[in-house]
Coordinates of C-alpha atoms in Angstrom, one line a residue:
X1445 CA 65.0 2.6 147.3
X1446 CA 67.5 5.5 146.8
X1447 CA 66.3 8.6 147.0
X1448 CA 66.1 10.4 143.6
X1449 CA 68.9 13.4 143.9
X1450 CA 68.6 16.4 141.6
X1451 CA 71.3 18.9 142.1
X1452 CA 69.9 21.0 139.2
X1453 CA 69.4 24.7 139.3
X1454 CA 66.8 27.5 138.9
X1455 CA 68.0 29.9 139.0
X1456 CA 68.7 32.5 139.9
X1457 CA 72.3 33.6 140.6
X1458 CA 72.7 37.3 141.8
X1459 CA 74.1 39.3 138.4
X1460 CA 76.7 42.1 139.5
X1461 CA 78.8 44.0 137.8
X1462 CA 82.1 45.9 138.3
X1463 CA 82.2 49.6 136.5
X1464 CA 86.5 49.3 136.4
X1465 CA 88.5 51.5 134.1
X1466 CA 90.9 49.5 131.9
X1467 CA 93.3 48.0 134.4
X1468 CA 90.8 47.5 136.8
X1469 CA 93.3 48.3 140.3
X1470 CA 92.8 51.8 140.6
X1471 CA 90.5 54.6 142.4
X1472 CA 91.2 57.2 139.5
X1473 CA 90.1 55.3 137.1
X1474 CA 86.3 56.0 136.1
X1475 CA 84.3 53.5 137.7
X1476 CA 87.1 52.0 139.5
X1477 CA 87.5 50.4 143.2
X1478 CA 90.2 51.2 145.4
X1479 CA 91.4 49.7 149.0
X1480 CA 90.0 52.7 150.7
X1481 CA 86.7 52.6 149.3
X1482 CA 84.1 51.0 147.7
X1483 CA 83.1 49.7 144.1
X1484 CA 81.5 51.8 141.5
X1485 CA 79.5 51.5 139.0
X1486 CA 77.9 47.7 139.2
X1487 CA 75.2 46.3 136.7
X1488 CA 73.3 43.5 137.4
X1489 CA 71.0 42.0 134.4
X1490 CA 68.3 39.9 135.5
X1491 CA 67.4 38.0 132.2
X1492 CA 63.1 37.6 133.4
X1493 CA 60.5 40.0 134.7
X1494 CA 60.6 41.5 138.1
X1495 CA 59.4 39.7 141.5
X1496 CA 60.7 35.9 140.3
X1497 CA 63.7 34.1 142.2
X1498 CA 66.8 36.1 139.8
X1499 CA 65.3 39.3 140.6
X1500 CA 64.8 38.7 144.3
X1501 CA 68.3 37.1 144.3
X1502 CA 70.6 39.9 142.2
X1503 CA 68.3 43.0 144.1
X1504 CA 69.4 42.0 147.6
X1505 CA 72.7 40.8 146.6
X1506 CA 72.9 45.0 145.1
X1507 CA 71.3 45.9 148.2
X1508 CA 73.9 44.1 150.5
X1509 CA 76.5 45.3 148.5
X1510 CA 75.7 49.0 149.5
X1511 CA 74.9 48.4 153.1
X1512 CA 77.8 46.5 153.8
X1513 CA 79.5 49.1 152.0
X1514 CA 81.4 47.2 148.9
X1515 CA 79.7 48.7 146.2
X1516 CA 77.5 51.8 145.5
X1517 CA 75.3 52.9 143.2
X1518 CA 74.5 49.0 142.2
X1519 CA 72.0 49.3 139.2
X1520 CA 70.2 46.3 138.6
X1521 CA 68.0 45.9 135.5
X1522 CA 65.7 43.1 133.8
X1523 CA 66.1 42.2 130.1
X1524 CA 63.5 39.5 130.1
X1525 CA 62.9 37.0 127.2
X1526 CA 63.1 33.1 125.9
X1527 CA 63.3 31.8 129.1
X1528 CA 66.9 33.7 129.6
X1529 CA 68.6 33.4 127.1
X1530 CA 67.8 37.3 125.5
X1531 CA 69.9 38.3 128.4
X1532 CA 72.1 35.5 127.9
X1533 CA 72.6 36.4 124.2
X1534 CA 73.4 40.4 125.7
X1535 CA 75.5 38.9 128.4
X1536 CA 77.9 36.8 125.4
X1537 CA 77.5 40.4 123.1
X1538 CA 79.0 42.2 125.8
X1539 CA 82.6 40.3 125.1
X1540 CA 85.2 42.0 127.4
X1541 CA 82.7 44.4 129.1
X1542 CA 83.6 44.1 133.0
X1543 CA 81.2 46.7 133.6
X1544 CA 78.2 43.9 133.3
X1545 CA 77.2 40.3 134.6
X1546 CA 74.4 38.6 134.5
X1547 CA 72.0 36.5 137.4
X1548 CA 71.2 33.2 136.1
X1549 CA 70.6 29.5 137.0
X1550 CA 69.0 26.8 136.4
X1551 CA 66.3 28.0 134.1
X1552 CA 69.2 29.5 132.1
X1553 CA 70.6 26.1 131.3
X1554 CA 67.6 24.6 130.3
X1555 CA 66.5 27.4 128.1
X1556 CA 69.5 27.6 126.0
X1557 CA 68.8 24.1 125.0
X1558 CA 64.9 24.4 124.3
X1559 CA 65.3 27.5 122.6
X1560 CA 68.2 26.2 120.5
X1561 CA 70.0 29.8 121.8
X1562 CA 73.1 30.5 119.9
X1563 CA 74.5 32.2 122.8
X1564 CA 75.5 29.2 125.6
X1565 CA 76.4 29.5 128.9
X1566 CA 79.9 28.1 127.9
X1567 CA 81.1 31.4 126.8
X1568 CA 80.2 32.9 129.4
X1569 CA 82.8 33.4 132.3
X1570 CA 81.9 32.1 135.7
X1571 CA 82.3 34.3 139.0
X1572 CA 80.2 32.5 141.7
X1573 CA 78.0 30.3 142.8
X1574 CA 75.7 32.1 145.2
X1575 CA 72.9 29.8 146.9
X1576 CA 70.5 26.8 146.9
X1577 CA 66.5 27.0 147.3
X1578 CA 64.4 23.8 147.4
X1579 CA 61.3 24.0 145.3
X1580 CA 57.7 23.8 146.4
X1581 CA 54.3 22.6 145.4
X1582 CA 52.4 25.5 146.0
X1583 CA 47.8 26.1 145.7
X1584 CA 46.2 29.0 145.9
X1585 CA 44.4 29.2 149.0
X1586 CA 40.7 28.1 147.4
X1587 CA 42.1 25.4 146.0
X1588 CA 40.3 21.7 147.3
X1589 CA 43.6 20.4 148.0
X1590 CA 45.3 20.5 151.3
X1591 CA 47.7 17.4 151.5
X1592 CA 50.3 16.8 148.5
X1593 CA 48.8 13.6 148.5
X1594 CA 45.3 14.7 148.0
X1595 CA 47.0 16.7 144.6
X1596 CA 49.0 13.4 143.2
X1597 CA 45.6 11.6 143.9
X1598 CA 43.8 14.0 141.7
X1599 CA 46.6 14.5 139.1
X1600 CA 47.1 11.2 138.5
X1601 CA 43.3 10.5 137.5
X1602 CA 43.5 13.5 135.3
X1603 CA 47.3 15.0 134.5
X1604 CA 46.3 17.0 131.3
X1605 CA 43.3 18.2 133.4
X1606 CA 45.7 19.7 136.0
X1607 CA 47.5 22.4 134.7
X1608 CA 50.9 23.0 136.7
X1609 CA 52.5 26.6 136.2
X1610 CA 55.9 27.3 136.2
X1611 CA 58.2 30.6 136.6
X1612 CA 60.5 29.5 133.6
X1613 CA 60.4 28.1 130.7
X1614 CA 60.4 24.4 129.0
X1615 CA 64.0 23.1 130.7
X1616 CA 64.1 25.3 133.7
X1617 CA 63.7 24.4 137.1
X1618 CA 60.4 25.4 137.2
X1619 CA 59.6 22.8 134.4
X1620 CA 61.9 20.0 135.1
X1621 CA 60.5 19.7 138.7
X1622 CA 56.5 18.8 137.5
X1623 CA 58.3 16.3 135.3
X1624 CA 60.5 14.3 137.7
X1625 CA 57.8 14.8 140.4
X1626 CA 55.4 12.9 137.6
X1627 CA 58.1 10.5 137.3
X1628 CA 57.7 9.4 140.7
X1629 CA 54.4 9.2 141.3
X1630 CA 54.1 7.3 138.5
X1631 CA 52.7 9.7 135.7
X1632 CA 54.2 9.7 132.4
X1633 CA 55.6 13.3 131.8
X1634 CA 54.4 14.1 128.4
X1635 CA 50.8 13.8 129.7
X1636 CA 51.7 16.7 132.0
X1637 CA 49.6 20.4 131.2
X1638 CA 52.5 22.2 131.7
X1639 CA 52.1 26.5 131.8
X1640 CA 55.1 28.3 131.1
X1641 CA 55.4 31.7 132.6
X1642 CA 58.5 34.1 132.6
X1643 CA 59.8 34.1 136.3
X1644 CA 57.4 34.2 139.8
X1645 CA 55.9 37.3 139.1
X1646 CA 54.8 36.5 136.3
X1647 CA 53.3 33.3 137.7
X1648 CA 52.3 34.8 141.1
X1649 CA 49.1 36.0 139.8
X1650 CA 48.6 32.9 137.7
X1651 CA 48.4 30.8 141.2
X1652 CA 46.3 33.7 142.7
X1653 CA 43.8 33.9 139.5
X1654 CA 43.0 30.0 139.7
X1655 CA 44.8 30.2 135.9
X1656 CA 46.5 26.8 137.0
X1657 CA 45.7 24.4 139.8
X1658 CA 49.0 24.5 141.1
X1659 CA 52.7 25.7 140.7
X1660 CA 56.1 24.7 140.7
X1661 CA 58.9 27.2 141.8
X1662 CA 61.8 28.2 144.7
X1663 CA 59.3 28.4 147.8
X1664 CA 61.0 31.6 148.3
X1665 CA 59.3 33.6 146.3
X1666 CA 55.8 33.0 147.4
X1667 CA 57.0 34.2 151.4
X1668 CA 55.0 36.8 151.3
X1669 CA 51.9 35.3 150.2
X1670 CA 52.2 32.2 151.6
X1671 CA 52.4 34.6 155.5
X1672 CA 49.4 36.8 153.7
X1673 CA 47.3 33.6 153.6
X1674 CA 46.5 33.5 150.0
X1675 CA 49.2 30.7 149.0
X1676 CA 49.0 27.4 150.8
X1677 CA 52.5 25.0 150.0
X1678 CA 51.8 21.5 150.1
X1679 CA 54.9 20.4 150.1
X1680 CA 58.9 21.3 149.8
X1681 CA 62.0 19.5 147.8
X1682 CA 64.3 19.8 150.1
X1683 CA 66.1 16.6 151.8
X1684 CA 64.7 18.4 155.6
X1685 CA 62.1 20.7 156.5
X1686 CA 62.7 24.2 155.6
X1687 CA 63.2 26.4 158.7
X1688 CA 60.8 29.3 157.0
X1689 CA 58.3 26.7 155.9
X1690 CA 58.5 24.4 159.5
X1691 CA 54.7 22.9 159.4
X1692 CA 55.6 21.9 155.3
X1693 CA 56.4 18.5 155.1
X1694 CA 59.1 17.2 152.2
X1695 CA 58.2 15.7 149.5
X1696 CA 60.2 12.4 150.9
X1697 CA 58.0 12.5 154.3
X1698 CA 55.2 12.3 152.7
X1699 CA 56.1 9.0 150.6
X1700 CA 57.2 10.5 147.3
X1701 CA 60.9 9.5 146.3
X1702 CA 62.5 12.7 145.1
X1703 CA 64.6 15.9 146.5
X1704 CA 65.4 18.3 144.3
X1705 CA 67.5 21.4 144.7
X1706 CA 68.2 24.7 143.1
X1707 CA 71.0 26.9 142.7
X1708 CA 71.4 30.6 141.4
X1709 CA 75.2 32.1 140.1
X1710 CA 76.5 35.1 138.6
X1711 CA 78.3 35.2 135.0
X1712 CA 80.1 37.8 133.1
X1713 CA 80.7 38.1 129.8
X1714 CA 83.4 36.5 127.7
X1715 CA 87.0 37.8 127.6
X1716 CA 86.9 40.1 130.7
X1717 CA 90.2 40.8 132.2
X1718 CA 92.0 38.7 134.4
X1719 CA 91.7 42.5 136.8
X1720 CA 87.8 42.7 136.4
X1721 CA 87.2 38.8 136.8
X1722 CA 89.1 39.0 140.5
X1723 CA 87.6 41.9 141.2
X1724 CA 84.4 40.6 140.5
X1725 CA 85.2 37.4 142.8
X1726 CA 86.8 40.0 145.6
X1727 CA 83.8 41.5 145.9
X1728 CA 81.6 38.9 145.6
X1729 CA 83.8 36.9 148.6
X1730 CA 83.4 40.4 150.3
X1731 CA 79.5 40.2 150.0
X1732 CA 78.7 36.3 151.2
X1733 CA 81.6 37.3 154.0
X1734 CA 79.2 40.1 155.5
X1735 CA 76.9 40.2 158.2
X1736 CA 74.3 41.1 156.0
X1737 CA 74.5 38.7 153.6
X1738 CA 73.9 36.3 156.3
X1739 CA 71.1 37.6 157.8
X1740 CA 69.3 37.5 154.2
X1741 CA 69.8 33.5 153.9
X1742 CA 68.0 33.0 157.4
X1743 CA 65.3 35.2 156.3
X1744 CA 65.0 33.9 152.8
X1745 CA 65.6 30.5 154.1
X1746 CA 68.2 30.2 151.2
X1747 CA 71.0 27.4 151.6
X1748 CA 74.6 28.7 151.9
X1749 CA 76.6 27.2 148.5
X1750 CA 79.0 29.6 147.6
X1751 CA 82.0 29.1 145.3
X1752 CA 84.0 30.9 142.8
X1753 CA 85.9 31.1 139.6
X1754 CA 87.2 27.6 138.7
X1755 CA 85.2 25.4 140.9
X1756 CA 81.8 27.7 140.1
X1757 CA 83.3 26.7 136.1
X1758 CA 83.8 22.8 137.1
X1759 CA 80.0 23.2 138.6
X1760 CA 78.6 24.8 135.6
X1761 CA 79.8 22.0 133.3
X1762 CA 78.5 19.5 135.3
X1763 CA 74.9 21.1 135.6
X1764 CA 74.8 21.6 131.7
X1765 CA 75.8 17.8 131.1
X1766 CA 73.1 17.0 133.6
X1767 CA 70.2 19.4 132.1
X1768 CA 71.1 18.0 128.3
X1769 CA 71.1 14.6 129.7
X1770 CA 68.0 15.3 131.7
X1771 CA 66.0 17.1 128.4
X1772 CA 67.2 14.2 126.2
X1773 CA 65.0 11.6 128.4
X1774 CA 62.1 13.8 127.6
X1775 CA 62.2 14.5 124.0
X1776 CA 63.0 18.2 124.6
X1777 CA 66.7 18.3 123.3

């Protein structure tokens, strides 16, 4: 049987702006960039709370940025909210601001469906495609069960008894994985107890209070605990093992027919100059070129997936078609 691909996103794509004076080319012009030197004034809007995947993503991307020398002074900043789409509504405000851009995902493109946003991801324009993260099925480390299939076995003989938490809301990533994972082991979606919480850290100590028996998310942003001891992951949803996770088996080792991957991008608001948009994507190329940028996929074990501009656009359309097609099938759009 062919394995069950899901190329949607969570998302998290790292949100950076350019501070560029009205032409955007020149080093005289306040908060402008010039060969010699590097950027001024970026803004990155995280649209959740701090310590979920956006945040992680768009904080080192600003960090990178000023080690590698391509930016300084990088602010980042959370406008959390509706699964997203607060900061997406800002992000679509801000028309012909090329000062601002916004991290997003996955869990963007669900949201603005759920919550019926007026602001959609369409008017947005595209800059780049950052990464990929596999989900995980993660326990706290009391919890009885230590296989995946010891979890299934017990969700199945009680799915509104098992609550699942998840770091977005209803049509993120967070969400959408439970519901296809249900799907294949045979449990009909709209029995699942679902928790929605507003990015990881939000969730974090929902897993570590026993609040739900287990959670959903990227398995990056549980490292920490997972090293600490007090998050176990039973399983990834990746199509191989994850080099940070190695003793974690897939979900498709251990008999379940589903891999399902995540991706995070940056957007910028509508009608930024043709100057700001390519010196967003300069910059941006400049970043994923760098040493340091590298060394943060190996240690985050994210997945290399980096386009820009048109081809990011192209991506972006597909994913939405995908999510609405996806949300349809479950009575949520």
């Amino acid at each position: 049987m062919a394995t069950r691909r899901n190329v949607l996103v969570m998302g998290v794509a790292a949100v950076t702006a350019l501070a560029l004076g009205a032409c955007g080319a020149t080093a005289d012009d306040e908060g402008g960039s010039g060969a010699d030197g590097p950027v001024t004034g970026l803004r990155i809007m995280v649209p959740n709370t701090p310590g979920g995947g956006y945040d992680t993503t768009a904080r080192t991307a600003a960090k990178v940025m000023e080690d590698a020398k391509i930016a300084t002074g990088v602010q980042v900043f959370n406008l959390p909210g509706a699964g997203g789409t607060v900061g997406l509504q800002r992000t679509v405000n801000e028309k012909g601001n090329g000062k601002l851009a916004m991290q997003m995902g996955l869990g963007v493109v669900g949201a603005s469906y759920t919550s019926k946003s007026q602001a959609t991801l369409t008017q947005t324009t595209p800059l780049a495609k950052l990464i990929e993260e596999a989900g995980a099925i993660v326990v706290p480390k009391a919890s009885p069960y230590r296989t995946i299939g010891d979890l299934v076995t017990a969700w199945k003989a009680n799915p509104k008894g098992l609550a699942v938490g998840g770091g977005s809301s209803p049509g993120g990533p967070d969400h959408l994985l439970p519901m296809q994972l249900a799907q294949a082991v045979g449990i009909d979606p709209r029995q699942v107890n679902f928790v929605s919480y507003d990015g990881g850290g939000e969730l974090l100590p929902a897993l570590l209070g026993g609040k739900v028996a287990f959670g959903a998310s990227g398995f990056g942003e549980f490292l920490d605990q997972v090293e600490a001891g007090q998050l176990r992951v039973l399983a990834v949803t990746s199509e191989s093992p994850i080099e940070a996770l190695k003793d974690v088996p897939t979900l498709k080792a251990s008999g379940i027919d589903l891999v399902f991957t995540n991706w995070r991008g940056i957007v910028a608001p509508p009608g930024i100059s043709a100057a700001d948009k390519q010196a967003w994507i300069d910059a941006l190329t400049r970043m994923h070129e760098s040493a340091e940028w590298k060394a943060e996929l190996t240690k985050r074990g994210w997945t290399d997936a980096f386009v820009t501009g048109d081809a990011f656009a192209a991506f972006l359309t597909e994913q939405d078609r995908s999510v609405a097609d996806l949300l349809k099938q479950l009575g949520l759009a």
